[in-house]
């Protein structure tokens, strides 16, 4: 069966450190993998998208890697700040007739302590 | 500013009544919108794909007669929860994919439904 797993339900780190979140999937062939931030009671906000033929993407303090052999994506926040505290969701989009439809992981709650 | 707008942000209704939630694409026309549901401490689950001018496509296990979707214009999709029950209480979120911006998907702010 198809599964998307974000390995940590919660991650606590100290301000200034790098947060690394993991997303693993099975029985999918995603065309795109995306990362979103969700604050309590709000809709998800898009952060980064990486395509199946890309290995790494960066945006400011954020970095995403995508390994289609391992079926894994890593999401890094460098120089983390308390304002980065939120739930981070990975999501797969398989493309084709499913274009635009996202399948989400369960999320990792990140808390950055001052 | 917001690209996708949802209304209402929250609603409380009595069991057995129907509730309509609107999703508007503010910046561009959208032939396709998506409706998700999120229960507390759980992730988003896709309910259906809303297609402008045609019937919505529902995911497995989602009752199409209970969750009525209407996509009558290129900027508006509505989700009506009919004969709502307490177990329908959830956070309902819509999304729109903007192909003109690198396929970025924008989500609305969500609508909290509480059925009492």
GROMACS .gro file of C-alpha atoms in nm:
model
  230
    1UNK     CA    1   0.000   0.000   0.000
    2UNK     CA    2   0.105   0.362  -0.049
    3UNK     CA    3   0.250   0.541   0.250
    4UNK     CA    4   0.407   0.874   0.332
    5UNK     CA    5   0.582   0.897   0.666
    6UNK     CA    6   0.742   1.188   0.838
    7UNK     CA    7   0.967   1.018   1.084
    8UNK     CA    8   0.932   1.253   1.376
    9UNK     CA    9   0.601   1.363   1.516
   10UNK     CA   10   0.784   1.638   1.704
   11UNK     CA   11   1.129   1.791   1.690
   12UNK     CA   12   1.274   2.027   1.950
   13UNK     CA   13   1.591   2.221   1.879
   14UNK     CA   14   1.783   2.518   2.011
   15UNK     CA   15   1.778   2.850   1.830
   16UNK     CA   16   2.060   2.882   1.580
   17UNK     CA   17   2.087   2.509   1.512
   18UNK     CA   18   1.986   2.335   1.191
   19UNK     CA   19   1.656   2.151   1.193
   20UNK     CA   20   1.639   1.843   0.971
   21UNK     CA   21   1.303   1.685   0.894
   22UNK     CA   22   1.258   1.357   0.709
   23UNK     CA   23   0.990   1.239   0.468
   24UNK     CA   24   0.985   0.881   0.339
   25UNK     CA   25   0.741   0.730   0.095
   26UNK     CA   26   0.661   0.385  -0.038
   27UNK     CA   27   0.479   0.268  -0.348
   28UNK     CA   28   0.467   0.613  -0.504
   29UNK     CA   29   0.633   0.757  -0.811
   30UNK     CA   30   0.597   1.127  -0.740
   31UNK     CA   31   0.657   1.383  -1.008
   32UNK     CA   32   0.697   1.650  -0.742
   33UNK     CA   33   0.761   1.659  -0.371
   34UNK     CA   34   0.664   1.969  -0.178
   35UNK     CA   35   0.710   2.105   0.170
   36UNK     CA   36   0.457   2.321   0.348
   37UNK     CA   37   0.442   2.508   0.674
   38UNK     CA   38   0.120   2.505   0.875
   39UNK     CA   39   0.054   2.721   1.178
   40UNK     CA   40  -0.223   2.625   1.422
   41UNK     CA   41  -0.568   2.693   1.280
   42UNK     CA   42  -0.433   2.809   0.943
   43UNK     CA   43  -0.405   2.663   0.596
   44UNK     CA   44  -0.070   2.527   0.474
   45UNK     CA   45   0.175   2.770   0.319
   46UNK     CA   46   0.394   2.654   0.033
   47UNK     CA   47   0.768   2.654   0.100
   48UNK     CA   48   0.957   2.453  -0.161
   49UNK     CA   49   0.893   2.220  -0.452
   50UNK     CA   50   1.144   1.972  -0.589
   51UNK     CA   51   1.101   1.770  -0.905
   52UNK     CA   52   1.182   1.403  -0.948
   53UNK     CA   53   1.488   1.484  -1.159
   54UNK     CA   54   1.627   1.734  -0.906
   55UNK     CA   55   1.849   1.640  -0.615
   56UNK     CA   56   1.851   1.962  -0.416
   57UNK     CA   57   1.669   2.293  -0.392
   58UNK     CA   58   1.746   2.595  -0.178
   59UNK     CA   59   1.556   2.905  -0.075
   60UNK     CA   60   1.712   3.139   0.178
   61UNK     CA   61   1.757   2.932   0.499
   62UNK     CA   62   1.568   2.635   0.359
   63UNK     CA   63   1.710   2.337   0.174
   64UNK     CA   64   1.533   2.032   0.038
   65UNK     CA   65   1.689   1.716  -0.097
   66UNK     CA   66   1.512   1.445  -0.293
   67UNK     CA   67   1.646   1.093  -0.334
   68UNK     CA   68   1.416   0.887  -0.555
   69UNK     CA   69   1.628   0.576  -0.500
   70UNK     CA   70   1.593   0.593  -0.123
   71UNK     CA   71   1.241   0.735  -0.166
   72UNK     CA   72   1.324   1.006   0.081
   73UNK     CA   73   1.329   1.383   0.113
   74UNK     CA   74   1.514   1.582   0.376
   75UNK     CA   75   1.409   1.934   0.471
   76UNK     CA   76   1.663   2.156   0.645
   77UNK     CA   77   1.618   2.490   0.819
   78UNK     CA   78   1.952   2.648   0.898
   79UNK     CA   79   2.010   2.910   1.168
   80UNK     CA   80   1.669   2.825   1.309
   81UNK     CA   81   1.464   3.087   1.492
   82UNK     CA   82   1.172   3.060   1.735
   83UNK     CA   83   0.954   3.203   1.455
   84UNK     CA   84   1.024   2.884   1.259
   85UNK     CA   85   0.819   2.688   1.514
   86UNK     CA   86   0.528   2.531   1.326
   87UNK     CA   87   0.410   2.204   1.174
   88UNK     CA   88   0.593   2.110   0.855
   89UNK     CA   89   0.420   1.888   0.603
   90UNK     CA   90   0.564   1.702   0.310
   91UNK     CA   91   0.335   1.629   0.021
   92UNK     CA   92   0.360   1.427  -0.298
   93UNK     CA   93   0.208   1.503  -0.633
   94UNK     CA   94   0.207   1.221  -0.882
   95UNK     CA   95   0.121   1.417  -1.193
   96UNK     CA   96  -0.074   1.299  -1.495
   97UNK     CA   97  -0.444   1.289  -1.428
   98UNK     CA   98  -0.366   1.350  -1.061
   99UNK     CA   99  -0.202   1.683  -1.138
  100UNK     CA  100  -0.257   1.926  -0.852
  101UNK     CA  101  -0.373   1.660  -0.608
  102UNK     CA  102  -0.150   1.635  -0.303
  103UNK     CA  103  -0.101   1.346  -0.064
  104UNK     CA  104   0.032   1.467   0.269
  105UNK     CA  105   0.245   1.317   0.539
  106UNK     CA  106   0.125   1.347   0.895
  107UNK     CA  107   0.352   1.641   0.970
  108UNK     CA  108   0.636   1.717   1.208
  109UNK     CA  109   0.583   1.973   1.483
  110UNK     CA  110   0.901   2.179   1.508
  111UNK     CA  111   0.970   2.382   1.819
  112UNK     CA  112   1.271   2.611   1.824
  113UNK     CA  113   1.367   2.715   2.174
  114UNK     CA  114   1.532   3.053   2.238
  115UNK     CA  115  -0.174   3.911  -0.012
  116UNK     CA  116  -0.405   3.613  -0.017
  117UNK     CA  117  -0.435   3.425  -0.340
  118UNK     CA  118  -0.715   3.196  -0.226
  119UNK     CA  119  -0.995   3.309   0.002
  120UNK     CA  120  -1.230   3.092   0.203
  121UNK     CA  121  -1.552   3.193   0.370
  122UNK     CA  122  -1.662   3.155   0.641
  123UNK     CA  123  -1.353   3.115   0.856
  124UNK     CA  124  -1.557   2.932   1.114
  125UNK     CA  125  -1.915   2.821   1.145
  126UNK     CA  126  -2.124   2.646   1.406
  127UNK     CA  127  -2.437   2.468   1.293
  128UNK     CA  128  -2.698   2.240   1.439
  129UNK     CA  129  -2.699   1.871   1.365
  130UNK     CA  130  -2.911   1.793   1.059
  131UNK     CA  131  -2.865   2.129   0.889
  132UNK     CA  132  -2.654   2.210   0.583
  133UNK     CA  133  -2.355   2.439   0.565
  134UNK     CA  134  -2.194   2.598   0.261
  135UNK     CA  135  -1.825   2.690   0.244
  136UNK     CA  136  -1.689   2.907  -0.036
  137UNK     CA  137  -1.345   2.898  -0.194
  138UNK     CA  138  -1.242   3.185  -0.421
  139UNK     CA  139  -0.937   3.215  -0.641
  140UNK     CA  140  -0.851   3.583  -0.619
  141UNK     CA  141  -0.560   3.624  -0.856
  142UNK     CA  142  -0.637   3.396  -1.145
  143UNK     CA  143  -0.894   3.173  -1.303
  144UNK     CA  144  -0.897   2.816  -1.183
  145UNK     CA  145  -1.057   2.534  -1.376
  146UNK     CA  146  -0.965   2.297  -1.096
  147UNK     CA  147  -0.979   2.338  -0.721
  148UNK     CA  148  -0.926   2.083  -0.447
  149UNK     CA  149  -1.104   2.030  -0.117
  150UNK     CA  150  -0.929   1.881   0.185
  151UNK     CA  151  -1.039   1.794   0.536
  152UNK     CA  152  -0.820   1.797   0.843
  153UNK     CA  153  -0.919   1.652   1.178
  154UNK     CA  154  -0.739   1.773   1.493
  155UNK     CA  155  -0.379   1.655   1.513
  156UNK     CA  156  -0.408   1.480   1.178
  157UNK     CA  157  -0.287   1.567   0.833
  158UNK     CA  158  -0.485   1.693   0.538
  159UNK     CA  159  -0.687   1.438   0.348
  160UNK     CA  160  -0.804   1.509  -0.004
  161UNK     CA  161  -1.181   1.487  -0.034
  162UNK     CA  162  -1.251   1.582  -0.391
  163UNK     CA  163  -1.140   1.764  -0.703
  164UNK     CA  164  -1.371   2.043  -0.811
  165UNK     CA  165  -1.394   2.087  -1.188
  166UNK     CA  166  -1.536   2.404  -1.341
  167UNK     CA  167  -1.846   2.331  -1.542
  168UNK     CA  168  -1.855   1.960  -1.468
  169UNK     CA  169  -1.902   1.713  -1.184
  170UNK     CA  170  -1.655   1.693  -0.901
  171UNK     CA  171  -1.433   1.389  -0.865
  172UNK     CA  172  -1.451   1.236  -0.518
  173UNK     CA  173  -1.184   1.037  -0.340
  174UNK     CA  174  -1.260   0.688  -0.222
  175UNK     CA  175  -1.471   0.685   0.092
  176UNK     CA  176  -1.606   1.039   0.052
  177UNK     CA  177  -1.983   1.053   0.013
  178UNK     CA  178  -2.069   1.269  -0.285
  179UNK     CA  179  -2.429   1.313  -0.174
  180UNK     CA  180  -2.317   1.442   0.161
  181UNK     CA  181  -2.043   1.674   0.042
  182UNK     CA  182  -2.187   1.863  -0.254
  183UNK     CA  183  -1.938   2.053  -0.464
  184UNK     CA  184  -2.030   2.321  -0.714
  185UNK     CA  185  -1.772   2.492  -0.935
  186UNK     CA  186  -1.995   2.723  -1.134
  187UNK     CA  187  -1.736   2.984  -1.226
  188UNK     CA  188  -1.363   3.000  -1.286
  189UNK     CA  189  -1.303   3.172  -0.952
  190UNK     CA  190  -1.549   3.006  -0.716
  191UNK     CA  191  -1.602   2.657  -0.581
  192UNK     CA  192  -1.843   2.578  -0.300
  193UNK     CA  193  -1.858   2.281  -0.065
  194UNK     CA  194  -2.192   2.211   0.100
  195UNK     CA  195  -2.198   1.971   0.393
  196UNK     CA  196  -2.552   1.837   0.392
  197UNK     CA  197  -2.734   1.701   0.696
  198UNK     CA  198  -2.429   1.773   0.906
  199UNK     CA  199  -2.349   1.557   1.207
  200UNK     CA  200  -2.101   1.611   1.490
  201UNK     CA  201  -1.854   1.374   1.323
  202UNK     CA  202  -1.839   1.617   1.028
  203UNK     CA  203  -1.683   1.876   1.258
  204UNK     CA  204  -1.344   1.945   1.105
  205UNK     CA  205  -1.119   2.196   0.935
  206UNK     CA  206  -1.203   2.222   0.564
  207UNK     CA  207  -0.940   2.368   0.332
  208UNK     CA  208  -0.941   2.434  -0.039
  209UNK     CA  209  -0.645   2.469  -0.274
  210UNK     CA  210  -0.577   2.597  -0.621
  211UNK     CA  211  -0.281   2.519  -0.842
  212UNK     CA  212  -0.135   2.810  -1.033
  213UNK     CA  213   0.051   2.670  -1.330
  214UNK     CA  214   0.167   3.017  -1.422
  215UNK     CA  215   0.376   3.032  -1.106
  216UNK     CA  216   0.576   2.716  -1.142
  217UNK     CA  217   0.286   2.492  -1.046
  218UNK     CA  218   0.270   2.641  -0.698
  219UNK     CA  219  -0.033   2.530  -0.503
  220UNK     CA  220  -0.204   2.788  -0.286
  221UNK     CA  221  -0.427   2.700   0.004
  222UNK     CA  222  -0.708   2.896   0.156
  223UNK     CA  223  -0.703   2.984   0.523
  224UNK     CA  224  -0.947   2.708   0.599
  225UNK     CA  225  -1.294   2.692   0.746
  226UNK     CA  226  -1.363   2.548   1.088
  227UNK     CA  227  -1.693   2.363   1.104
  228UNK     CA  228  -1.842   2.267   1.438
  229UNK     CA  229  -2.166   2.070   1.436
  230UNK     CA  230  -2.354   2.072   1.766
   0.00000   0.00000   0.00000
